PDB file of C-alpha atoms and ligand atoms in Angstrom:
ATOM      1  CA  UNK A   1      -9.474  -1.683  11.786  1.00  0.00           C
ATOM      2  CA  UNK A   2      -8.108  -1.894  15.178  1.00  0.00           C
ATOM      3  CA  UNK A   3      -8.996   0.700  17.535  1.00  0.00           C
ATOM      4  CA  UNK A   4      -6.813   3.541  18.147  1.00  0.00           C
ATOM      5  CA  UNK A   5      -7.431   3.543  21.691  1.00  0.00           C
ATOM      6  CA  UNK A   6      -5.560   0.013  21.761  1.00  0.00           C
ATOM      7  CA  UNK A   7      -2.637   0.970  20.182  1.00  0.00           C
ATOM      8  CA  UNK A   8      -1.678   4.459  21.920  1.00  0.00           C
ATOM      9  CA  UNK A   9      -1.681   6.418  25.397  1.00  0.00           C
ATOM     10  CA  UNK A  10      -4.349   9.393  25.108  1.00  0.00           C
ATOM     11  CA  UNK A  11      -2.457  11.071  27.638  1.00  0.00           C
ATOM     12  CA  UNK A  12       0.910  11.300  25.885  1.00  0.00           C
ATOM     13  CA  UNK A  13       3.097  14.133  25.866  1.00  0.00           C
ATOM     14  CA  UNK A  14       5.236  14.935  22.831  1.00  0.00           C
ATOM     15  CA  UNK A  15       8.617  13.216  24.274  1.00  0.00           C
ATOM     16  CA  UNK A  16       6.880  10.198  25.620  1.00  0.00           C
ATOM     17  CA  UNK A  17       7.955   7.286  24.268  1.00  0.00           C
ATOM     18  CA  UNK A  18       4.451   6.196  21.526  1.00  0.00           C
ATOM     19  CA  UNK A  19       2.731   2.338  22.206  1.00  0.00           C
ATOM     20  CA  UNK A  20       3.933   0.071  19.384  1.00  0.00           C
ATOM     21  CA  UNK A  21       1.354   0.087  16.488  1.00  0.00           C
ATOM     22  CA  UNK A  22       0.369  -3.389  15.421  1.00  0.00           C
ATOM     23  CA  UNK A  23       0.507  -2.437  11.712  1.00  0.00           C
ATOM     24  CA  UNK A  24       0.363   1.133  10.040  1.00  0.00           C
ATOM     25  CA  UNK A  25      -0.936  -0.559   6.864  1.00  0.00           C
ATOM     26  CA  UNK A  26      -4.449  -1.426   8.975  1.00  0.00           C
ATOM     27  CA  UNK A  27      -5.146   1.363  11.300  1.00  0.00           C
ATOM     28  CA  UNK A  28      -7.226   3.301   8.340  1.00  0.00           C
ATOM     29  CA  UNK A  29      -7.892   2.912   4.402  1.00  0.00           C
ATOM     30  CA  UNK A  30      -6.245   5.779   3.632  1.00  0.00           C
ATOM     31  CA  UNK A  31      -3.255   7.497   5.211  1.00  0.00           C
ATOM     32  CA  UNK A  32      -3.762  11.274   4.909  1.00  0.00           C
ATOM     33  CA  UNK A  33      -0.283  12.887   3.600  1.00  0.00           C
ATOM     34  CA  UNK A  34      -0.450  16.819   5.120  1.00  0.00           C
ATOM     35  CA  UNK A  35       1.518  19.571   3.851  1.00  0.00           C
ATOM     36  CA  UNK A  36       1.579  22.363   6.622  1.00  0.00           C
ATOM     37  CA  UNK A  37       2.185  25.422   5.371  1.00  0.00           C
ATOM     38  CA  UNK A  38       0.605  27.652   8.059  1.00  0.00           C
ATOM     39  CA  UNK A  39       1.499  26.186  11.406  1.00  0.00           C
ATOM     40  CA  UNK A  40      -1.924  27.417  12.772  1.00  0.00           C
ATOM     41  CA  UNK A  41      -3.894  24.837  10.734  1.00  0.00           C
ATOM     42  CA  UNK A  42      -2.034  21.690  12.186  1.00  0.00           C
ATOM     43  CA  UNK A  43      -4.365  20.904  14.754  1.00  0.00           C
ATOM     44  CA  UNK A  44      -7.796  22.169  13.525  1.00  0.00           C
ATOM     45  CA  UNK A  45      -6.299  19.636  10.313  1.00  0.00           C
ATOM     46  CA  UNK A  46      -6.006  16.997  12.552  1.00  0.00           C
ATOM     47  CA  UNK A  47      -8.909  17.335  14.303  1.00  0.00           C
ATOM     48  CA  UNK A  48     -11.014  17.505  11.022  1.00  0.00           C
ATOM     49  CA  UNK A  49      -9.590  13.776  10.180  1.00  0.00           C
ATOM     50  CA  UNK A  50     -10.290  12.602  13.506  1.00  0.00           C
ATOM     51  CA  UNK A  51     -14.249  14.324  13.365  1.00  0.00           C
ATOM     52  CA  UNK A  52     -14.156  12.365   9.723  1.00  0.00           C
ATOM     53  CA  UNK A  53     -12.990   8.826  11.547  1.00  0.00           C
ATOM     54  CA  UNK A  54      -9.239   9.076   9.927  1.00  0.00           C
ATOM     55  CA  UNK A  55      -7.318   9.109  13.178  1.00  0.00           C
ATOM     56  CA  UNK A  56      -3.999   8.820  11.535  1.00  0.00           C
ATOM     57  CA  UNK A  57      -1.836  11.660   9.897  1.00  0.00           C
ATOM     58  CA  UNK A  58       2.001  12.279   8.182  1.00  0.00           C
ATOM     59  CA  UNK A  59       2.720  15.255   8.442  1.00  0.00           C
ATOM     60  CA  UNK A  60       5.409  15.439   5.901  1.00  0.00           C
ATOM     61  CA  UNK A  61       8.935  17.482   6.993  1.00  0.00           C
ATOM     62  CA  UNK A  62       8.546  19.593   3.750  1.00  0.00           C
ATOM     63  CA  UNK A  63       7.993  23.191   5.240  1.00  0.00           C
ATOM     64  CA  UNK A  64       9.958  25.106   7.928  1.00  0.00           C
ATOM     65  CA  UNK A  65       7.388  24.433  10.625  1.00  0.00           C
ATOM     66  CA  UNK A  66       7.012  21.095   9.877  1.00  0.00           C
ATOM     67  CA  UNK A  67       8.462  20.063  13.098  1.00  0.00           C
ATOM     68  CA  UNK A  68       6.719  22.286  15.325  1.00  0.00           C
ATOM     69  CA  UNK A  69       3.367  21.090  13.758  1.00  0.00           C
ATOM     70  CA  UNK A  70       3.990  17.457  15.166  1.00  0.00           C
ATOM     71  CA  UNK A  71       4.794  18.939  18.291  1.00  0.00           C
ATOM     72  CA  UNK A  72       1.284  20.767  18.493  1.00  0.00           C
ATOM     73  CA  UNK A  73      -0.652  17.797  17.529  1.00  0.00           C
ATOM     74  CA  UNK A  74       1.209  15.590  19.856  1.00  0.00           C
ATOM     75  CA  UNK A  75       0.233  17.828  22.351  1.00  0.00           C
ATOM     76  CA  UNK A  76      -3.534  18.984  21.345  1.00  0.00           C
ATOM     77  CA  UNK A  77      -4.913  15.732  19.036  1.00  0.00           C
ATOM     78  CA  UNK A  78      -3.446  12.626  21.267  1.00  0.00           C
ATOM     79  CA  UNK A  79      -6.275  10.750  20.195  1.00  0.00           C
ATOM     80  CA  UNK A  80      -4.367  11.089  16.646  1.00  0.00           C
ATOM     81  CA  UNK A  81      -2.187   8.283  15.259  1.00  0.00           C
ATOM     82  CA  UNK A  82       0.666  10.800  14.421  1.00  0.00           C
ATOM     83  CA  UNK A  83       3.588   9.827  11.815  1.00  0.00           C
ATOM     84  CA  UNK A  84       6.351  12.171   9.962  1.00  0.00           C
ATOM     85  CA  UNK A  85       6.285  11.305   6.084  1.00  0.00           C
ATOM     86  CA  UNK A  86       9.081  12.609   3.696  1.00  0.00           C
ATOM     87  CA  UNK A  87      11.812  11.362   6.044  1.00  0.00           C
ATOM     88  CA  UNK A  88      15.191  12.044   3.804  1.00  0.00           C
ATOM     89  CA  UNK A  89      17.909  11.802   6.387  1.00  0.00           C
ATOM     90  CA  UNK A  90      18.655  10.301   9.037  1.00  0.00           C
ATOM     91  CA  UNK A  91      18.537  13.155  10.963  1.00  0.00           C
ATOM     92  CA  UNK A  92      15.010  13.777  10.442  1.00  0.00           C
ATOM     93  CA  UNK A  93      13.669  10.557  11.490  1.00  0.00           C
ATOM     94  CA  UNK A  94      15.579  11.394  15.011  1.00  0.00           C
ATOM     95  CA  UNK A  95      13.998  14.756  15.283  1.00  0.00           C
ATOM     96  CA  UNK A  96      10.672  13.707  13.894  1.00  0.00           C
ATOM     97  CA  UNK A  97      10.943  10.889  16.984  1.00  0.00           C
ATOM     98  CA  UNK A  98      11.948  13.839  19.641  1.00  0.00           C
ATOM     99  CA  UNK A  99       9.130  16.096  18.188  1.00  0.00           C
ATOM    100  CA  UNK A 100       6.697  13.354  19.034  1.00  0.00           C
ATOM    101  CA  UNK A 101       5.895  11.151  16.079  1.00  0.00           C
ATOM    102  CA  UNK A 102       4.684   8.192  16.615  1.00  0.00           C
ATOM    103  CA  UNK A 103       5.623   6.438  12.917  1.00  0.00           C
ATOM    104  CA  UNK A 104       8.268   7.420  10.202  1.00  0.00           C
ATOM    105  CA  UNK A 105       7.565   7.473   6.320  1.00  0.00           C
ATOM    106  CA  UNK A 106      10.284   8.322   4.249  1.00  0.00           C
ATOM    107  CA  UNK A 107       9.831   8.316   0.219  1.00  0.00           C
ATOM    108  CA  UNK A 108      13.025   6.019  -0.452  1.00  0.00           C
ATOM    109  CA  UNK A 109      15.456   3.919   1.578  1.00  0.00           C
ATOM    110  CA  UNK A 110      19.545   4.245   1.846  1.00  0.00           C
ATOM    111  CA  UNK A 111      20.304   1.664   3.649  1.00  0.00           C
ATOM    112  CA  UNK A 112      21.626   4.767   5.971  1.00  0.00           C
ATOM    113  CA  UNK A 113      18.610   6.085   6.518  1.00  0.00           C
ATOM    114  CA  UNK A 114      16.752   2.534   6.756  1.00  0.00           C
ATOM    115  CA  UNK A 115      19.269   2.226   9.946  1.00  0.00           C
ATOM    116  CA  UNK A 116      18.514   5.526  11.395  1.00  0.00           C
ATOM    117  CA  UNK A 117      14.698   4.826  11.145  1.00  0.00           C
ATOM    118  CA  UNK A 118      15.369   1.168  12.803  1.00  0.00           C
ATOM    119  CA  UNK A 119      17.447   2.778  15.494  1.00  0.00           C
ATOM    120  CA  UNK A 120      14.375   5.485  16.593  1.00  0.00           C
ATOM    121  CA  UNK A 121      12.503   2.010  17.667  1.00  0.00           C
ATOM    122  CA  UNK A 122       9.148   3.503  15.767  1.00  0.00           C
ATOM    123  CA  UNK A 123       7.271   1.847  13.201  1.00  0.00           C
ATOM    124  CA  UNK A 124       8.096   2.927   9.799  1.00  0.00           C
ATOM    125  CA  UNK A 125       7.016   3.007   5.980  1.00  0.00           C
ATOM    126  CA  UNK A 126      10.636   2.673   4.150  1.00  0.00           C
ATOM    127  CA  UNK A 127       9.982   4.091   0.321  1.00  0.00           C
ATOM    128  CA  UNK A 128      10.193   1.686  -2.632  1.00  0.00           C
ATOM    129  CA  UNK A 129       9.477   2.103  -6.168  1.00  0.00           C
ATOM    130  CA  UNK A 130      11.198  -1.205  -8.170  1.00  0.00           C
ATOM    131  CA  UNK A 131      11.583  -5.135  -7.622  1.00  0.00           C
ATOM    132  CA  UNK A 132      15.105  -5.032  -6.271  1.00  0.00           C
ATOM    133  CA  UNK A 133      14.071  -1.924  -3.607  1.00  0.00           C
ATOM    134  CA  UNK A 134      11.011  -4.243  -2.428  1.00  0.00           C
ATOM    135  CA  UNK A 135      13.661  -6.913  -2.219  1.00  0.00           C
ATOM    136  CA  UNK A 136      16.262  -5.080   0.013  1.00  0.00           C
ATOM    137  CA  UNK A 137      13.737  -3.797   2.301  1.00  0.00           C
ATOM    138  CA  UNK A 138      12.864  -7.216   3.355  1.00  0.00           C
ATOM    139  CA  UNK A 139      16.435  -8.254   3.493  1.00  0.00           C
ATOM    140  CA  UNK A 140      16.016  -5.708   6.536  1.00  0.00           C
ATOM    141  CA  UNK A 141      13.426  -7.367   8.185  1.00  0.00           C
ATOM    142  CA  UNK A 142      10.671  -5.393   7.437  1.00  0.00           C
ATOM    143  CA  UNK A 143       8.066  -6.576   5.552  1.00  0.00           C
ATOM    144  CA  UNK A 144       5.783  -3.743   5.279  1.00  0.00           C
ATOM    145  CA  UNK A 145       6.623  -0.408   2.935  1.00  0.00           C
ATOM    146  CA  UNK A 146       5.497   2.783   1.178  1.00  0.00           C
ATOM    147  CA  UNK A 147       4.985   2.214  -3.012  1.00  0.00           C
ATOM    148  CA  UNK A 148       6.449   5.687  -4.077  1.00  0.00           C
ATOM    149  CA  UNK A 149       5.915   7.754  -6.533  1.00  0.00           C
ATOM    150  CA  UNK A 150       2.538   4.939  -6.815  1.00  0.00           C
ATOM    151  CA  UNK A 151       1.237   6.152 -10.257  1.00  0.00           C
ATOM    152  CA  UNK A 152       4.613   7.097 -11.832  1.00  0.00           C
ATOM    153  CA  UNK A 153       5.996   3.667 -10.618  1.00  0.00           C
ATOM    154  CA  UNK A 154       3.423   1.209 -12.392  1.00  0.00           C
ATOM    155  CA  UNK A 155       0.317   1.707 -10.207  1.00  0.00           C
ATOM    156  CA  UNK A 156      -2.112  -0.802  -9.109  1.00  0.00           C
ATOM    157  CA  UNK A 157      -0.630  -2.970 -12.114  1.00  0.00           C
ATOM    158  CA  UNK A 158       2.846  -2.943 -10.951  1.00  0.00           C
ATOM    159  CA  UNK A 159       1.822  -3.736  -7.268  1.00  0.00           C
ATOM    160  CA  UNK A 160      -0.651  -7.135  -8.457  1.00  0.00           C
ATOM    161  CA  UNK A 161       2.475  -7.678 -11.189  1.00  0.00           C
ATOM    162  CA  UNK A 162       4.576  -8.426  -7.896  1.00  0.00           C
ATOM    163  CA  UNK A 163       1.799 -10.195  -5.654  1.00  0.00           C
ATOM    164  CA  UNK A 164       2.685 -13.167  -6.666  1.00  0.00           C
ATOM    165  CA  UNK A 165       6.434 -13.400  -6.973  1.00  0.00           C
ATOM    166  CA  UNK A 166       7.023 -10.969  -3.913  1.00  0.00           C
ATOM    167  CA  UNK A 167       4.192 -12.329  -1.653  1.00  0.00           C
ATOM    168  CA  UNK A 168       6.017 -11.400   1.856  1.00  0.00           C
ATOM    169  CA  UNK A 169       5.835  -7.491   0.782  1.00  0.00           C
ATOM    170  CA  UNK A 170       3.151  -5.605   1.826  1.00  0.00           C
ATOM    171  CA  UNK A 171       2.169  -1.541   0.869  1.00  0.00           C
ATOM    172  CA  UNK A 172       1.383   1.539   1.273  1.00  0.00           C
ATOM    173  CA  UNK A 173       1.192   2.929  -2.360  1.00  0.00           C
ATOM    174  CA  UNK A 174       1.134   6.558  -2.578  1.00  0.00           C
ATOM    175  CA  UNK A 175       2.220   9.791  -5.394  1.00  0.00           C
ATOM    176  CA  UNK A 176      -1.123  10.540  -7.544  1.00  0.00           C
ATOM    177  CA  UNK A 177      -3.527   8.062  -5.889  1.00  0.00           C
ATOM    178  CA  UNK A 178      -7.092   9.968  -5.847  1.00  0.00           C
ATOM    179  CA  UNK A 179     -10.617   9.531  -4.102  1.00  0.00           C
ATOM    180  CA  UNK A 180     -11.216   7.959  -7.621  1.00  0.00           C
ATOM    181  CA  UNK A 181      -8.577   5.365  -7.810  1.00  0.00           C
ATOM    182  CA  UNK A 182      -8.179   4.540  -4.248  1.00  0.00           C
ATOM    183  CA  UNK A 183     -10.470   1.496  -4.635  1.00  0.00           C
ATOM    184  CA  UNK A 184      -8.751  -0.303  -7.521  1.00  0.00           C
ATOM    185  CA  UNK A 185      -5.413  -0.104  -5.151  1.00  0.00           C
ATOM    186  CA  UNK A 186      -7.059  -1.685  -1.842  1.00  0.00           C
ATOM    187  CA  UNK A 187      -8.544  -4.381  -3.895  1.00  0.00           C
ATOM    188  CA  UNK A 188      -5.318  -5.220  -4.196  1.00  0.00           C
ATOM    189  CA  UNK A 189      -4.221  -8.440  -1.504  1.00  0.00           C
ATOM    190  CA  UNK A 190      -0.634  -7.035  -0.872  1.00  0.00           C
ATOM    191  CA  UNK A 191      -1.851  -3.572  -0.488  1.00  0.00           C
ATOM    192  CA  UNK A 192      -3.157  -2.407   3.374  1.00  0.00           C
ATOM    193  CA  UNK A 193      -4.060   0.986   2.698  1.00  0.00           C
ATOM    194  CA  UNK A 194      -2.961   3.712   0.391  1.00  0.00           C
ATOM    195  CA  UNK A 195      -1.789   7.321   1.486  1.00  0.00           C
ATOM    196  CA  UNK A 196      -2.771  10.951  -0.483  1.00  0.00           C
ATOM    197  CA  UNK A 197      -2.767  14.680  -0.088  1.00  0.00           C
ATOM    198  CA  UNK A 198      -6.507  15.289  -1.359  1.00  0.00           C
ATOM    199  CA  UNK A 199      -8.392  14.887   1.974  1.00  0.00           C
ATOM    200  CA  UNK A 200      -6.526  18.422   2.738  1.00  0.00           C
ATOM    201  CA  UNK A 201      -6.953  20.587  -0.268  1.00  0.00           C
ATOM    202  CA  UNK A 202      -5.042  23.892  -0.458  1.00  0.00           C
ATOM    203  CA  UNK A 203      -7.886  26.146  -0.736  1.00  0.00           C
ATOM    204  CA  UNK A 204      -9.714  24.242   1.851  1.00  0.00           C
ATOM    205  CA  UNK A 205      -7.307  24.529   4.142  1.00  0.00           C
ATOM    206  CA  UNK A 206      -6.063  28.613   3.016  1.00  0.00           C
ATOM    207  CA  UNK A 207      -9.775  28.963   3.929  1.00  0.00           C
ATOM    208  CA  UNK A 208     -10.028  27.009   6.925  1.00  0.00           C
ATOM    209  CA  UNK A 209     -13.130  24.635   5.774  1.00  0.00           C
ATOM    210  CA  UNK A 210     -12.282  22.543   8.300  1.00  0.00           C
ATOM    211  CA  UNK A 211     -15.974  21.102   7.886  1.00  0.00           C
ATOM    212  CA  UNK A 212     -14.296  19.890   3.967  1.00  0.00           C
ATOM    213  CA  UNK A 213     -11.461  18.101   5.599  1.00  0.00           C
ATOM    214  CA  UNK A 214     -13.945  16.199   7.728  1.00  0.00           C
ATOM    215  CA  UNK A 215     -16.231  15.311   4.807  1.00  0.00           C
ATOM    216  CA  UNK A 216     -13.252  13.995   2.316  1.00  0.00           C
ATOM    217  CA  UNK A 217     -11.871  11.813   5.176  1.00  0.00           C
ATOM    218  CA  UNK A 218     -15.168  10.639   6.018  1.00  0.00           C
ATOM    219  CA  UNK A 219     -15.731   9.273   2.229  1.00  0.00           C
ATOM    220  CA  UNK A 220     -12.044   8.016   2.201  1.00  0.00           C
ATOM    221  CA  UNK A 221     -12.630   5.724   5.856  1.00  0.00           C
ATOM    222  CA  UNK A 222     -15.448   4.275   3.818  1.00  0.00           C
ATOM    223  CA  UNK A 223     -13.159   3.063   1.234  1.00  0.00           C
ATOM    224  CA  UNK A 224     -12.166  -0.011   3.258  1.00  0.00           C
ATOM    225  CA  UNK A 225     -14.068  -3.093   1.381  1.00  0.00           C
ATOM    226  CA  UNK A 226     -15.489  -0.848  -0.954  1.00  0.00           C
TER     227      UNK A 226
HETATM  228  C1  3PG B   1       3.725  11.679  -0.560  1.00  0.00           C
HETATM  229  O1  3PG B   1       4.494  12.386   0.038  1.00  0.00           O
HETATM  230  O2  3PG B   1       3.511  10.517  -0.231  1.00  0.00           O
HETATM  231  C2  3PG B   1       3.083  12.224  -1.775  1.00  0.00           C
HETATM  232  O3  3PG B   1       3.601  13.448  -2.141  1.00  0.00           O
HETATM  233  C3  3PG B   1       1.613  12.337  -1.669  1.00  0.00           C
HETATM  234  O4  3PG B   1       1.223  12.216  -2.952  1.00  0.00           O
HETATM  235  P1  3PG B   1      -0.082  12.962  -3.504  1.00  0.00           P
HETATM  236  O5  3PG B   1       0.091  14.411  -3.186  1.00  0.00           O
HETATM  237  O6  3PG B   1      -0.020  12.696  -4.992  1.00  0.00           O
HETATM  238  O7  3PG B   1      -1.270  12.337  -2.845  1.00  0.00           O
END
């Protein structure tokens, strides 16, 4: 995994433009998808992945302060790889880029939206969940995607089903992938690494067991190779 110090300034401020990413799918094993309810728990979140050695994070745009929680980890956790997931319009992915995010995720692709995310310059996880979707997202150019809804689409089957007829595509599966099943996905040679909500469990984070966060995303780093 490449270090995040190569691949970002650690003195960024939110409306700087981020340092290209070589590839989202091999900063870390496993992406960690955040719901932020509370917008007090964004950065103690944050840094409880970084303490844990996940130095990535979506924050998905699912909650009113969605928004202002990338702009308080841009601002507090540089050393954080930070990306906006559930990207719906193309309006988001221009207001997840002013807020300061660094890399777009968005759980499908118009080819509207697949414009606006090309137009904000950042790297980006465009959604796919069948054969032809893979296909059209590499008719854009881009060769790396998010797998979405993962276990509701096929799972790890689906994904080695199209390994060999689909060899250019390369994902980030993600929608009911656990600590449990991780493995069987990055065994997988089109798959970089996998994204999920459970390193940031609700009662963990209602409670503030910040020390929880660390320990889940410390098992989940060690995933690579496992
Ligand atoms: C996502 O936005 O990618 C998913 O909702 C995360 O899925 P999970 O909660 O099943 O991990």
């Amino acid at each position: 995994m490449p270090s995040t110090s190569d691949t970002r300034s650690s003195t960024r401020s939110p409306l700087a433009a981020p340092a290209p990413l070589a590839s989202l799918l091999d900063l870390v094993p496993v992406v960690p998808v955040v719901v932020v309810d509370e917008l007090d728990t964004a950065v103690p979140i944050a840094r409880a992945l970084v303490e844990g050695g996940l130095p990535v994070i979506e924050l998905t745009l699912r909650t009113p302060v969605a928004l202002d929680a990338i702009r308080a980890i841009a601002a507090e956790v540089p050393e954080i790889v930070l990306g906006a997931g559930t990207v719906v319009t193309p309006a988001q992915a221009r207001e997840a880029q002013d807020a300061g995010a660094q890399f777009l995720v968005s759980p499908g692709a118009t080819p509207a939206l697949l414009e606006a995310m090309l137009a904000t310059g950042l790297p980006f996880l465009p959604g796919t969940a069948t054969v032809s979707e893979v296909l059209a997202v590499l008719e854009a150019g881009l060769s790396e995607m998010k797998f979405f809804p993962a276990e509701a689409s096929g799972g790890a089957p689906f994904l080695k089903a199209i390994s060999s007829p689909v060899p250019a595509a390369r994902f980030c599966p993600t929608g009911g992938i656990t600590a449990a099943s991780a493995a069987s996905y990055l065994a997988l040679p089109n798959v970089g690494c996998v994204g999920g909500s459970w390193l940031t469990p609700a009662d963990a984070v209602r409670a503030g067991d910040w020390a929880r966060v660390t320990q889940l995303a410390r098992a989940a780093a060690d995933l690579r190779g496992a």
